[in-house]
PDB file of C-alpha atoms in Angstrom:
ATOM      1  CA  UNK A   1     -15.483 325.935  72.587  1.00 80.00           C
ATOM      2  CA  UNK A   2     -18.909 324.650  73.567  1.00 84.00           C
ATOM      3  CA  UNK A   3     -20.297 326.643  76.471  1.00 90.00           C
ATOM      4  CA  UNK A   4     -23.467 327.062  78.543  1.00 96.00           C
ATOM      5  CA  UNK A   5     -24.164 330.113  80.713  1.00 97.00           C
ATOM      6  CA  UNK A   6     -27.121 330.460  83.060  1.00 98.00           C
ATOM      7  CA  UNK A   7     -28.473 333.645  84.565  1.00 97.00           C
ATOM      8  CA  UNK A   8     -29.241 334.881  87.066  1.00 98.00           C
ATOM      9  CA  UNK A   9     -27.159 332.879  89.513  1.00 97.00           C
ATOM     10  CA  UNK A  10     -29.867 333.272  92.157  1.00 98.00           C
ATOM     11  CA  UNK A  11     -33.411 334.589  92.104  1.00 98.00           C
ATOM     12  CA  UNK A  12     -35.869 335.372  94.891  1.00 98.00           C
ATOM     13  CA  UNK A  13     -39.534 335.725  93.992  1.00 98.00           C
ATOM     14  CA  UNK A  14     -42.683 336.324  95.930  1.00 98.00           C
ATOM     15  CA  UNK A  15     -45.334 333.664  95.535  1.00 98.00           C
ATOM     16  CA  UNK A  16     -47.286 334.459  92.366  1.00 97.00           C
ATOM     17  CA  UNK A  17     -44.550 336.679  90.909  1.00 98.00           C
ATOM     18  CA  UNK A  18     -43.780 335.333  87.428  1.00 98.00           C
ATOM     19  CA  UNK A  19     -40.252 335.439  86.005  1.00 98.00           C
ATOM     20  CA  UNK A  20     -37.850 333.775  83.584  1.00 98.00           C
ATOM     21  CA  UNK A  21     -34.543 331.980  83.858  1.00 98.00           C
ATOM     22  CA  UNK A  22     -32.049 332.208  81.022  1.00 98.00           C
ATOM     23  CA  UNK A  23     -29.714 329.631  79.503  1.00 98.00           C
ATOM     24  CA  UNK A  24     -27.474 330.919  76.723  1.00 98.00           C
ATOM     25  CA  UNK A  25     -25.332 328.492  74.786  1.00 96.00           C
ATOM     26  CA  UNK A  26     -22.563 328.409  72.220  1.00 92.00           C
ATOM     27  CA  UNK A  27     -22.258 325.013  70.601  1.00 87.00           C
ATOM     28  CA  UNK A  28     -21.452 323.593  67.212  1.00 82.00           C
ATOM     29  CA  UNK A  29     -24.446 321.524  66.257  1.00 84.00           C
ATOM     30  CA  UNK A  30     -27.112 321.382  68.934  1.00 88.00           C
ATOM     31  CA  UNK A  31     -28.490 317.893  69.474  1.00 89.00           C
ATOM     32  CA  UNK A  32     -30.709 318.814  72.392  1.00 92.00           C
ATOM     33  CA  UNK A  33     -31.161 321.257  75.254  1.00 95.00           C
ATOM     34  CA  UNK A  34     -32.278 319.898  78.609  1.00 97.00           C
ATOM     35  CA  UNK A  35     -33.740 321.492  81.721  1.00 98.00           C
ATOM     36  CA  UNK A  36     -33.406 319.803  85.100  1.00 98.00           C
ATOM     37  CA  UNK A  37     -34.593 320.667  88.579  1.00 98.00           C
ATOM     38  CA  UNK A  38     -32.389 319.867  91.577  1.00 97.00           C
ATOM     39  CA  UNK A  39     -33.608 319.945  95.165  1.00 96.00           C
ATOM     40  CA  UNK A  40     -31.105 320.160  98.046  1.00 92.00           C
ATOM     41  CA  UNK A  41     -29.535 316.795  98.817  1.00 88.00           C
ATOM     42  CA  UNK A  42     -30.910 315.192  95.666  1.00 93.00           C
ATOM     43  CA  UNK A  43     -29.819 314.545  92.131  1.00 96.00           C
ATOM     44  CA  UNK A  44     -31.168 316.552  89.193  1.00 97.00           C
ATOM     45  CA  UNK A  45     -34.617 315.597  87.945  1.00 97.00           C
ATOM     46  CA  UNK A  46     -35.485 315.899  84.259  1.00 96.00           C
ATOM     47  CA  UNK A  47     -37.990 318.552  83.220  1.00 97.00           C
ATOM     48  CA  UNK A  48     -37.804 319.180  79.448  1.00 96.00           C
ATOM     49  CA  UNK A  49     -35.905 318.475  76.260  1.00 95.00           C
ATOM     50  CA  UNK A  50     -35.921 320.948  73.377  1.00 96.00           C
ATOM     51  CA  UNK A  51     -34.425 320.070  70.008  1.00 93.00           C
ATOM     52  CA  UNK A  52     -34.929 322.969  67.611  1.00 93.00           C
ATOM     53  CA  UNK A  53     -35.421 326.733  67.614  1.00 94.00           C
ATOM     54  CA  UNK A  54     -39.042 327.706  68.108  1.00 96.00           C
ATOM     55  CA  UNK A  55     -39.903 324.650  70.125  1.00 97.00           C
ATOM     56  CA  UNK A  56     -41.807 325.072  73.400  1.00 98.00           C
ATOM     57  CA  UNK A  57     -42.669 322.641  76.180  1.00 97.00           C
ATOM     58  CA  UNK A  58     -44.953 323.145  79.182  1.00 97.00           C
ATOM     59  CA  UNK A  59     -45.452 321.407  82.502  1.00 95.00           C
ATOM     60  CA  UNK A  60     -47.691 322.896  85.168  1.00 95.00           C
ATOM     61  CA  UNK A  61     -46.298 326.370  85.963  1.00 97.00           C
ATOM     62  CA  UNK A  62     -43.168 325.893  83.837  1.00 98.00           C
ATOM     63  CA  UNK A  63     -42.685 326.651  80.173  1.00 98.00           C
ATOM     64  CA  UNK A  64     -39.420 326.167  78.299  1.00 98.00           C
ATOM     65  CA  UNK A  65     -38.619 327.879  75.016  1.00 98.00           C
ATOM     66  CA  UNK A  66     -35.664 327.663  72.631  1.00 97.00           C
ATOM     67  CA  UNK A  67     -34.004 330.004  70.145  1.00 96.00           C
ATOM     68  CA  UNK A  68     -30.770 329.540  68.219  1.00 93.00           C
ATOM     69  CA  UNK A  69     -28.761 331.130  71.012  1.00 94.00           C
ATOM     70  CA  UNK A  70     -30.679 330.650  74.239  1.00 97.00           C
ATOM     71  CA  UNK A  71     -33.432 328.975  76.151  1.00 98.00           C
ATOM     72  CA  UNK A  72     -35.793 330.426  78.709  1.00 98.00           C
ATOM     73  CA  UNK A  73     -37.568 328.704  81.542  1.00 98.00           C
ATOM     74  CA  UNK A  74     -40.645 330.754  82.306  1.00 98.00           C
ATOM     75  CA  UNK A  75     -42.227 330.292  85.711  1.00 98.00           C
ATOM     76  CA  UNK A  76     -45.809 331.520  85.956  1.00 98.00           C
ATOM     77  CA  UNK A  77     -47.311 332.298  89.355  1.00 98.00           C
ATOM     78  CA  UNK A  78     -44.668 330.300  91.242  1.00 97.00           C
ATOM     79  CA  UNK A  79     -45.311 328.586  94.549  1.00 98.00           C
ATOM     80  CA  UNK A  80     -42.854 327.922  97.399  1.00 97.00           C
ATOM     81  CA  UNK A  81     -42.551 324.301  96.269  1.00 97.00           C
ATOM     82  CA  UNK A  82     -40.981 325.543  93.026  1.00 98.00           C
ATOM     83  CA  UNK A  83     -37.924 326.569  95.040  1.00 98.00           C
ATOM     84  CA  UNK A  84     -34.954 324.594  93.704  1.00 98.00           C
ATOM     85  CA  UNK A  85     -31.875 324.919  91.535  1.00 98.00           C
ATOM     86  CA  UNK A  86     -32.676 324.769  87.834  1.00 98.00           C
ATOM     87  CA  UNK A  87     -29.965 323.366  85.591  1.00 98.00           C
ATOM     88  CA  UNK A  88     -29.630 323.704  81.852  1.00 98.00           C
ATOM     89  CA  UNK A  89     -27.574 321.295  79.750  1.00 96.00           C
ATOM     90  CA  UNK A  90     -26.848 320.938  76.056  1.00 94.00           C
ATOM     91  CA  UNK A  91     -25.809 317.968  74.034  1.00 90.00           C
ATOM     92  CA  UNK A  92     -23.608 319.135  71.180  1.00 83.00           C
ATOM     93  CA  UNK A  93     -22.635 317.273  68.042  1.00 77.00           C
ATOM     94  CA  UNK A  94     -18.990 318.102  68.625  1.00 69.00           C
ATOM     95  CA  UNK A  95     -18.850 316.827  72.183  1.00 65.00           C
ATOM     96  CA  UNK A  96     -19.640 313.194  71.622  1.00 67.00           C
ATOM     97  CA  UNK A  97     -22.724 311.071  71.917  1.00 69.00           C
ATOM     98  CA  UNK A  98     -22.784 310.906  75.681  1.00 70.00           C
ATOM     99  CA  UNK A  99     -21.333 314.257  76.685  1.00 78.00           C
ATOM    100  CA  UNK A 100     -23.625 316.893  78.092  1.00 87.00           C
ATOM    101  CA  UNK A 101     -22.436 320.418  78.862  1.00 92.00           C
ATOM    102  CA  UNK A 102     -24.083 321.753  82.002  1.00 95.00           C
ATOM    103  CA  UNK A 103     -24.518 325.314  83.197  1.00 97.00           C
ATOM    104  CA  UNK A 104     -23.912 326.292  86.803  1.00 97.00           C
ATOM    105  CA  UNK A 105     -27.625 326.608  87.502  1.00 97.00           C
ATOM    106  CA  UNK A 106     -30.045 329.202  88.845  1.00 98.00           C
ATOM    107  CA  UNK A 107     -31.019 328.914  92.517  1.00 97.00           C
ATOM    108  CA  UNK A 108     -34.671 329.900  92.799  1.00 98.00           C
ATOM    109  CA  UNK A 109     -36.299 330.785  96.087  1.00 98.00           C
ATOM    110  CA  UNK A 110     -40.047 331.447  96.143  1.00 98.00           C
ATOM    111  CA  UNK A 111     -41.288 333.172  99.285  1.00 97.00           C
ATOM    112  CA  UNK A 112     -44.766 332.612 100.653  1.00 96.00           C
TER     113      UNK A 112
ATOM    114  CA  UNK B   1     -37.255 299.575  93.983  1.00 52.00           C
ATOM    115  CA  UNK B   2     -37.204 301.901  90.973  1.00 67.00           C
ATOM    116  CA  UNK B   3     -34.903 304.531  89.481  1.00 94.00           C
ATOM    117  CA  UNK B   4     -31.237 305.032  90.288  1.00 97.00           C
ATOM    118  CA  UNK B   5     -29.977 304.201  93.771  1.00 97.00           C
ATOM    119  CA  UNK B   6     -26.659 305.361  95.196  1.00 98.00           C
ATOM    120  CA  UNK B   7     -24.937 304.238  98.374  1.00 97.00           C
ATOM    121  CA  UNK B   8     -23.708 305.496 100.701  1.00 97.00           C
ATOM    122  CA  UNK B   9     -25.483 308.864 100.866  1.00 96.00           C
ATOM    123  CA  UNK B  10     -22.674 310.384 102.921  1.00 97.00           C
ATOM    124  CA  UNK B  11     -19.019 309.397 103.213  1.00 96.00           C
ATOM    125  CA  UNK B  12     -16.177 310.850 105.230  1.00 95.00           C
ATOM    126  CA  UNK B  13     -12.743 309.486 104.522  1.00 92.00           C
ATOM    127  CA  UNK B  14      -9.137 310.241 105.250  1.00 89.00           C
ATOM    128  CA  UNK B  15      -6.625 310.826 102.512  1.00 87.00           C
ATOM    129  CA  UNK B  16      -5.133 307.360 102.953  1.00 86.00           C
ATOM    130  CA  UNK B  17      -8.408 305.420 102.960  1.00 87.00           C
ATOM    131  CA  UNK B  18      -9.862 303.269 100.226  1.00 93.00           C
ATOM    132  CA  UNK B  19     -13.609 303.334  99.720  1.00 95.00           C
ATOM    133  CA  UNK B  20     -16.133 302.578  96.999  1.00 97.00           C
ATOM    134  CA  UNK B  21     -19.308 304.274  95.830  1.00 98.00           C
ATOM    135  CA  UNK B  22     -22.079 302.097  94.479  1.00 98.00           C
ATOM    136  CA  UNK B  23     -24.781 302.845  91.948  1.00 98.00           C
ATOM    137  CA  UNK B  24     -27.620 300.613  90.812  1.00 97.00           C
ATOM    138  CA  UNK B  25     -30.229 301.382  88.181  1.00 96.00           C
ATOM    139  CA  UNK B  26     -33.546 299.568  87.852  1.00 94.00           C
ATOM    140  CA  UNK B  27     -34.583 301.179  84.564  1.00 94.00           C
ATOM    141  CA  UNK B  28     -33.138 298.741  82.055  1.00 93.00           C
ATOM    142  CA  UNK B  29     -30.831 301.414  80.667  1.00 93.00           C
ATOM    143  CA  UNK B  30     -27.657 300.689  78.727  1.00 92.00           C
ATOM    144  CA  UNK B  31     -25.557 303.740  79.637  1.00 92.00           C
ATOM    145  CA  UNK B  32     -24.333 304.785  83.068  1.00 94.00           C
ATOM    146  CA  UNK B  33     -22.405 307.876  84.145  1.00 94.00           C
ATOM    147  CA  UNK B  34     -20.396 309.291  87.024  1.00 96.00           C
ATOM    148  CA  UNK B  35     -20.560 313.062  87.557  1.00 96.00           C
ATOM    149  CA  UNK B  36     -18.856 315.288  90.111  1.00 96.00           C
ATOM    150  CA  UNK B  37     -20.774 318.294  91.431  1.00 96.00           C
ATOM    151  CA  UNK B  38     -18.886 321.018  93.296  1.00 95.00           C
ATOM    152  CA  UNK B  39     -20.306 324.274  94.609  1.00 90.00           C
ATOM    153  CA  UNK B  40     -20.747 326.954  91.946  1.00 87.00           C
ATOM    154  CA  UNK B  41     -19.300 324.703  89.238  1.00 93.00           C
ATOM    155  CA  UNK B  42     -21.075 322.905  86.397  1.00 94.00           C
ATOM    156  CA  UNK B  43     -21.541 319.172  86.692  1.00 95.00           C
ATOM    157  CA  UNK B  44     -18.307 317.540  85.578  1.00 93.00           C
ATOM    158  CA  UNK B  45     -18.545 314.324  83.609  1.00 92.00           C
ATOM    159  CA  UNK B  46     -16.082 311.760  84.910  1.00 94.00           C
ATOM    160  CA  UNK B  47     -16.867 308.456  83.220  1.00 93.00           C
ATOM    161  CA  UNK B  48     -19.433 306.957  80.872  1.00 91.00           C
ATOM    162  CA  UNK B  49     -20.149 303.282  80.329  1.00 92.00           C
ATOM    163  CA  UNK B  50     -22.267 301.957  77.503  1.00 88.00           C
ATOM    164  CA  UNK B  51     -23.170 298.280  77.621  1.00 84.00           C
ATOM    165  CA  UNK B  52     -20.478 297.812  80.290  1.00 83.00           C
ATOM    166  CA  UNK B  53     -17.777 299.297  78.065  1.00 84.00           C
ATOM    167  CA  UNK B  54     -16.137 302.571  79.061  1.00 84.00           C
ATOM    168  CA  UNK B  55     -16.773 305.120  76.327  1.00 82.00           C
ATOM    169  CA  UNK B  56     -15.721 308.332  78.063  1.00 77.00           C
ATOM    170  CA  UNK B  57     -12.891 309.009  80.474  1.00 77.00           C
ATOM    171  CA  UNK B  58     -12.718 312.720  81.033  1.00 77.00           C
ATOM    172  CA  UNK B  59      -9.091 313.090  82.133  1.00 85.00           C
ATOM    173  CA  UNK B  60      -9.956 311.999  85.640  1.00 93.00           C
ATOM    174  CA  UNK B  61      -7.050 311.391  88.093  1.00 93.00           C
ATOM    175  CA  UNK B  62      -6.153 307.756  88.573  1.00 93.00           C
ATOM    176  CA  UNK B  63      -7.168 307.902  92.242  1.00 95.00           C
ATOM    177  CA  UNK B  64     -10.691 307.488  90.871  1.00 96.00           C
ATOM    178  CA  UNK B  65     -11.255 304.047  89.366  1.00 95.00           C
ATOM    179  CA  UNK B  66     -14.613 303.075  87.841  1.00 95.00           C
ATOM    180  CA  UNK B  67     -16.014 299.588  87.468  1.00 96.00           C
ATOM    181  CA  UNK B  68     -19.095 298.440  85.581  1.00 95.00           C
ATOM    182  CA  UNK B  69     -19.667 294.703  86.093  1.00 94.00           C
ATOM    183  CA  UNK B  70     -23.019 294.733  84.279  1.00 93.00           C
ATOM    184  CA  UNK B  71     -25.439 297.237  82.802  1.00 90.00           C
ATOM    185  CA  UNK B  72     -27.269 297.710  86.113  1.00 94.00           C
ATOM    186  CA  UNK B  73     -24.332 298.354  88.435  1.00 96.00           C
ATOM    187  CA  UNK B  74     -21.609 300.971  88.525  1.00 97.00           C
ATOM    188  CA  UNK B  75     -18.901 301.505  91.110  1.00 98.00           C
ATOM    189  CA  UNK B  76     -16.411 304.274  91.748  1.00 98.00           C
ATOM    190  CA  UNK B  77     -13.387 303.100  93.706  1.00 97.00           C
ATOM    191  CA  UNK B  78     -11.582 305.824  95.630  1.00 96.00           C
ATOM    192  CA  UNK B  79      -8.042 305.789  97.034  1.00 93.00           C
ATOM    193  CA  UNK B  80      -5.600 308.375  98.347  1.00 93.00           C
ATOM    194  CA  UNK B  81      -7.987 311.203  97.667  1.00 93.00           C
ATOM    195  CA  UNK B  82      -7.244 314.874  98.209  1.00 94.00           C
ATOM    196  CA  UNK B  83      -9.356 317.411 100.141  1.00 94.00           C
ATOM    197  CA  UNK B  84     -10.298 319.083  96.829  1.00 94.00           C
ATOM    198  CA  UNK B  85     -12.052 315.853  95.859  1.00 96.00           C
ATOM    199  CA  UNK B  86     -14.752 316.626  98.406  1.00 96.00           C
ATOM    200  CA  UNK B  87     -17.969 317.013  96.418  1.00 96.00           C
ATOM    201  CA  UNK B  88     -21.304 315.441  95.572  1.00 97.00           C
ATOM    202  CA  UNK B  89     -20.797 312.420  93.312  1.00 98.00           C
ATOM    203  CA  UNK B  90     -23.775 311.681  91.131  1.00 98.00           C
ATOM    204  CA  UNK B  91     -24.558 308.563  89.192  1.00 97.00           C
ATOM    205  CA  UNK B  92     -26.887 308.723  86.204  1.00 96.00           C
ATOM    206  CA  UNK B  93     -28.250 306.407  83.562  1.00 95.00           C
ATOM    207  CA  UNK B  94     -29.822 306.776  80.143  1.00 92.00           C
ATOM    208  CA  UNK B  95     -31.374 304.349  77.686  1.00 91.00           C
ATOM    209  CA  UNK B  96     -28.302 304.553  75.447  1.00 79.00           C
ATOM    210  CA  UNK B  97     -27.697 305.907  71.981  1.00 66.00           C
ATOM    211  CA  UNK B  98     -27.608 309.652  72.566  1.00 66.00           C
ATOM    212  CA  UNK B  99     -30.188 312.479  72.415  1.00 61.00           C
ATOM    213  CA  UNK B 100     -31.442 311.412  75.798  1.00 85.00           C
ATOM    214  CA  UNK B 101     -32.401 312.683  79.180  1.00 90.00           C
ATOM    215  CA  UNK B 102     -30.405 311.514  82.160  1.00 94.00           C
ATOM    216  CA  UNK B 103     -31.855 309.836  85.228  1.00 95.00           C
ATOM    217  CA  UNK B 104     -29.853 310.741  88.323  1.00 97.00           C
ATOM    218  CA  UNK B 105     -29.441 309.138  91.701  1.00 97.00           C
ATOM    219  CA  UNK B 106     -29.458 311.221  94.872  1.00 96.00           C
ATOM    220  CA  UNK B 107     -25.688 311.270  95.048  1.00 97.00           C
ATOM    221  CA  UNK B 108     -22.980 310.544  97.593  1.00 97.00           C
ATOM    222  CA  UNK B 109     -21.757 313.568  99.541  1.00 97.00           C
ATOM    223  CA  UNK B 110     -18.044 312.907  99.980  1.00 96.00           C
ATOM    224  CA  UNK B 111     -15.817 314.694 102.476  1.00 95.00           C
ATOM    225  CA  UNK B 112     -12.078 314.074 102.380  1.00 94.00           C
ATOM    226  CA  UNK B 113     -10.255 315.061 105.538  1.00 91.00           C
TER     227      UNK B 113
END
């Protein structure tokens, strides 16, 4: 069964304290792995897509990496405005063209 | 106006009411989605429309009825809901064809009393 697991469930960091969020997946035929950011009261906002092991993408303080079993979202020197829930999703070959499997997310709180 | 717009933002309804959620996308996309988001649960796909044709129906109870009159508009008609249907309902769109990122609206926070 295709599955996505995110850890930790919640994370509190001091401003400037770098860390990583994990997304582990079990799918048959990965089409793409997606990272989204969701602020309270809003819908998820796209951050990155990764397609193959070894691929990396960067945007400001965020860097996403992908292996054959998991993806990491590295946050370097975070600021309070990085506080949000970060969602990981995979699109698997077995789950249909339009079906994305989401994780439960990591709630990040960055303290000033 | 750009992006994906959902109305209303908040909705409180009784179990015997009938209401509709509306979604409009201004991105020229061909695929539109309804997701349900409950606390501590992954986003649950409810329905997918591609070029106004329903392509996914994820075993959703019949008290939820989708409608896609054209590629820019999507509705979710609600009737005789249960308290466990209280959740954030998100609409999304994508260009169509797979391997794509989703563009989400801000959602409708639904409370069923």
